[in-house]
Amino acid sequence: AHGIWFNDEELKLLKETDTGVSHCPTSNMRLGSGIARIREMVDMGIRVGLGVDGSASNDTSDMLGEVRNAMLSQRVKYGSAGLTAREALYLATRGGAELLHLEKLGYIEEGMGADLALFNLNTLQYAGSLSDPLAALVFTGYNHEADYTIVNGKMVVRKGKLVDIDEEELTWKVNTISKKILESS
C-alpha cells in the first residue's frame, strides 16, 4: 500500500514482481508515518499512483492537495530533485491508472475515458503565477475546488456545484449521521 519503510531489497522485489505502490503523503504526514522513497521508486520504474487514503487519516480527500504534498514531501527528502509539479500530477493521473492497469484512463486522447477536472486560474489565489499554469495549480492556492468535473463523459460538477446532488441536503445528512455515530460511541 503506502510503502513508507521499504528497504533496498524490498524495492528491488517490487520492481521484479511488478508490484505498485499507492502513495498517500497527506495520510503519512498526518499519522507521522514517514516519507516514502517515491523518487527512487519512480527512477526504478516501479508503478506509483497517488491516493488520498481514507477519512480516518486524510480529512479532505483533496487530490490536488495530495499532488502538492507528494511533491513537497519528496523535496523535503531529496531536495529540489524530489518531484516536479508535473511528475507529482503524473502520479495522480497516469500513475494511478497504470497502478490499477486501467489503460483507458489517465490522459486525454480520443477514445479514452473522459475524466476531467477544470480549474479557473483567473482568480486572486493564482494571480501572478500563470507563466506555468500546471505548476501554478500545484504550487499556489489552497482552494482546490474544480469549476467543472466530468466523469466518464458525464458532467458532475458545473460552476463549482454538484449537478445531480443537493449539497445542502447532503451536508445535513452527513452531519446528522456523524453526530449519531459520535453520540453512540
PDB file of C-alpha atoms in Angstrom, residues 19-130:
ATOM      1  CA  THR A  19       4.096  -4.544  -7.706  1.00  0.00           C
ATOM      2  CA  GLY A  20       2.895  -0.964  -7.466  1.00  0.00           C
ATOM      3  CA  VAL A  21       2.558   1.481  -4.593  1.00  0.00           C
ATOM      4  CA  SER A  22      -0.299   3.791  -3.662  1.00  0.00           C
ATOM      5  CA  HIS A  23       1.411   6.895  -2.302  1.00  0.00           C
ATOM      6  CA  CYS A  24      -0.717   8.782   0.248  1.00  0.00           C
ATOM      7  CA  PRO A  25       1.547  11.563   1.538  1.00  0.00           C
ATOM      8  CA  THR A  26      -1.084  13.517   3.476  1.00  0.00           C
ATOM      9  CA  SER A  27      -2.096  10.414   5.425  1.00  0.00           C
ATOM     10  CA  ASN A  28       1.566   9.597   6.028  1.00  0.00           C
ATOM     11  CA  MET A  29       2.223  13.112   7.325  1.00  0.00           C
ATOM     12  CA  ARG A  30      -0.912  13.198   9.478  1.00  0.00           C
ATOM     13  CA  LEU A  31      -0.008   9.896  11.112  1.00  0.00           C
ATOM     14  CA  GLY A  32       3.693  10.748  11.334  1.00  0.00           C
ATOM     15  CA  SER A  33       4.465   7.538   9.450  1.00  0.00           C
ATOM     16  CA  GLY A  34       7.421   8.826   7.460  1.00  0.00           C
ATOM     17  CA  ILE A  35       8.234   9.779   3.884  1.00  0.00           C
ATOM     18  CA  ALA A  36       8.150   7.086   1.210  1.00  0.00           C
ATOM     19  CA  ARG A  37      11.056   6.741  -1.227  1.00  0.00           C
ATOM     20  CA  ILE A  38       8.909   7.762  -4.194  1.00  0.00           C
ATOM     21  CA  ARG A  39      11.700   9.454  -6.151  1.00  0.00           C
ATOM     22  CA  GLU A  40      13.691   6.221  -6.050  1.00  0.00           C
ATOM     23  CA  MET A  41      10.642   4.104  -6.909  1.00  0.00           C
ATOM     24  CA  VAL A  42       9.864   6.267  -9.934  1.00  0.00           C
ATOM     25  CA  ASP A  43      13.500   6.147 -11.068  1.00  0.00           C
ATOM     26  CA  MET A  44      13.483   2.342 -10.728  1.00  0.00           C
ATOM     27  CA  GLY A  45      10.354   2.054 -12.875  1.00  0.00           C
ATOM     28  CA  ILE A  46       8.109   0.911 -10.032  1.00  0.00           C
ATOM     29  CA  ARG A  47       4.471   1.806 -10.695  1.00  0.00           C
ATOM     30  CA  VAL A  48       3.380   4.562  -8.302  1.00  0.00           C
ATOM     31  CA  GLY A  49      -0.073   6.098  -8.075  1.00  0.00           C
ATOM     32  CA  LEU A  50      -1.310   8.838  -5.816  1.00  0.00           C
ATOM     33  CA  GLY A  51      -4.151   8.290  -3.358  1.00  0.00           C
ATOM     34  CA  VAL A  52      -5.872  10.152  -0.547  1.00  0.00           C
ATOM     35  CA  ASP A  53      -6.319   7.121   1.756  1.00  0.00           C
ATOM     36  CA  GLY A  54      -9.440   7.402   3.911  1.00  0.00           C
ATOM     37  CA  SER A  55     -11.175   9.874   6.166  1.00  0.00           C
ATOM     38  CA  ALA A  56      -9.519   8.410   9.264  1.00  0.00           C
ATOM     39  CA  SER A  57      -6.142   9.768   8.143  1.00  0.00           C
ATOM     40  CA  ASN A  58      -6.941  12.356   5.460  1.00  0.00           C
ATOM     41  CA  ASP A  59      -9.729  14.750   6.258  1.00  0.00           C
ATOM     42  CA  THR A  60     -10.068  16.486   2.900  1.00  0.00           C
ATOM     43  CA  SER A  61      -9.702  13.936   0.092  1.00  0.00           C
ATOM     44  CA  ASP A  62      -8.275  16.874  -1.882  1.00  0.00           C
ATOM     45  CA  MET A  63      -6.414  15.281  -4.787  1.00  0.00           C
ATOM     46  CA  LEU A  64      -4.635  18.496  -5.783  1.00  0.00           C
ATOM     47  CA  GLY A  65      -3.599  18.937  -2.167  1.00  0.00           C
ATOM     48  CA  GLU A  66      -2.278  15.387  -2.345  1.00  0.00           C
ATOM     49  CA  VAL A  67      -0.337  16.255  -5.512  1.00  0.00           C
ATOM     50  CA  ARG A  68       1.186  19.243  -3.728  1.00  0.00           C
ATOM     51  CA  ASN A  69       2.048  17.210  -0.621  1.00  0.00           C
ATOM     52  CA  ALA A  70       3.580  14.435  -2.738  1.00  0.00           C
ATOM     53  CA  MET A  71       5.817  16.964  -4.460  1.00  0.00           C
ATOM     54  CA  LEU A  72       6.756  18.841  -1.285  1.00  0.00           C
ATOM     55  CA  SER A  73       7.394  15.746   0.854  1.00  0.00           C
ATOM     56  CA  GLN A  74       9.737  14.355  -1.798  1.00  0.00           C
ATOM     57  CA  ARG A  75      11.549  17.693  -1.869  1.00  0.00           C
ATOM     58  CA  VAL A  76      11.958  17.510   1.911  1.00  0.00           C
ATOM     59  CA  LYS A  77      13.554  14.076   1.483  1.00  0.00           C
ATOM     60  CA  TYR A  78      15.591  14.649  -1.712  1.00  0.00           C
ATOM     61  CA  GLY A  79      15.886  18.408  -2.136  1.00  0.00           C
ATOM     62  CA  SER A  80      14.786  20.055  -5.370  1.00  0.00           C
ATOM     63  CA  ALA A  81      15.391  16.754  -7.211  1.00  0.00           C
ATOM     64  CA  GLY A  82      12.453  15.212  -5.297  1.00  0.00           C
ATOM     65  CA  LEU A  83       9.493  15.600  -7.656  1.00  0.00           C
ATOM     66  CA  THR A  84       8.460  18.317 -10.065  1.00  0.00           C
ATOM     67  CA  ALA A  85       4.881  19.560 -10.223  1.00  0.00           C
ATOM     68  CA  ARG A  86       4.453  17.640 -13.483  1.00  0.00           C
ATOM     69  CA  GLU A  87       5.805  14.415 -12.002  1.00  0.00           C
ATOM     70  CA  ALA A  88       3.518  14.716  -8.982  1.00  0.00           C
ATOM     71  CA  LEU A  89       0.499  15.357 -11.214  1.00  0.00           C
ATOM     72  CA  TYR A  90       1.518  12.357 -13.323  1.00  0.00           C
ATOM     73  CA  LEU A  91       1.299  10.159 -10.211  1.00  0.00           C
ATOM     74  CA  ALA A  92      -2.287  11.356  -9.681  1.00  0.00           C
ATOM     75  CA  THR A  93      -3.324  10.734 -13.285  1.00  0.00           C
ATOM     76  CA  ARG A  94      -1.348   8.311 -15.448  1.00  0.00           C
ATOM     77  CA  GLY A  95       0.422   6.819 -12.449  1.00  0.00           C
ATOM     78  CA  GLY A  96      -2.846   5.886 -10.774  1.00  0.00           C
ATOM     79  CA  ALA A  97      -4.248   4.435 -13.987  1.00  0.00           C
ATOM     80  CA  GLU A  98      -1.070   2.416 -14.588  1.00  0.00           C
ATOM     81  CA  LEU A  99      -1.070   1.197 -10.987  1.00  0.00           C
ATOM     82  CA  LEU A 100      -4.577  -0.207 -11.491  1.00  0.00           C
ATOM     83  CA  HIS A 101      -3.884  -1.436 -15.046  1.00  0.00           C
ATOM     84  CA  LEU A 102      -6.567   0.901 -16.439  1.00  0.00           C
ATOM     85  CA  GLU A 103      -5.181   1.601 -19.890  1.00  0.00           C
ATOM     86  CA  LYS A 104      -8.142   3.775 -20.944  1.00  0.00           C
ATOM     87  CA  LEU A 105      -7.630   6.334 -18.161  1.00  0.00           C
ATOM     88  CA  GLY A 106      -5.033   8.844 -17.075  1.00  0.00           C
ATOM     89  CA  TYR A 107      -4.603  11.008 -20.140  1.00  0.00           C
ATOM     90  CA  ILE A 108      -6.554  12.957 -22.728  1.00  0.00           C
ATOM     91  CA  GLU A 109      -6.845  11.332 -26.125  1.00  0.00           C
ATOM     92  CA  GLU A 110      -9.661  10.396 -28.475  1.00  0.00           C
ATOM     93  CA  GLY A 111     -11.287   7.131 -27.402  1.00  0.00           C
ATOM     94  CA  MET A 112     -10.089   7.345 -23.802  1.00  0.00           C
ATOM     95  CA  GLY A 113     -12.295   7.674 -20.710  1.00  0.00           C
ATOM     96  CA  ALA A 114     -13.347  11.318 -20.370  1.00  0.00           C
ATOM     97  CA  ASP A 115     -12.497  12.074 -16.737  1.00  0.00           C
ATOM     98  CA  LEU A 116     -11.559  15.743 -16.426  1.00  0.00           C
ATOM     99  CA  ALA A 117     -11.342  18.388 -13.725  1.00  0.00           C
ATOM    100  CA  LEU A 118     -11.188  22.006 -14.889  1.00  0.00           C
ATOM    101  CA  PHE A 119      -9.977  24.853 -12.690  1.00  0.00           C
ATOM    102  CA  ASN A 120     -10.288  28.622 -13.067  1.00  0.00           C
ATOM    103  CA  LEU A 121      -6.793  30.062 -12.667  1.00  0.00           C
ATOM    104  CA  ASN A 122      -8.019  33.617 -13.228  1.00  0.00           C
ATOM    105  CA  THR A 123      -8.538  34.183  -9.505  1.00  0.00           C
ATOM    106  CA  LEU A 124      -6.621  36.092  -6.859  1.00  0.00           C
ATOM    107  CA  GLN A 125      -5.026  32.973  -5.367  1.00  0.00           C
ATOM    108  CA  TYR A 126      -3.275  32.245  -8.675  1.00  0.00           C
ATOM    109  CA  ALA A 127      -2.528  35.862  -9.630  1.00  0.00           C
ATOM    110  CA  GLY A 128       0.988  36.344 -10.935  1.00  0.00           C
ATOM    111  CA  SER A 129       1.733  32.642 -11.339  1.00  0.00           C
ATOM    112  CA  LEU A 130       0.351  31.858 -14.779  1.00  0.00           C
TER     113      LEU A 130
END
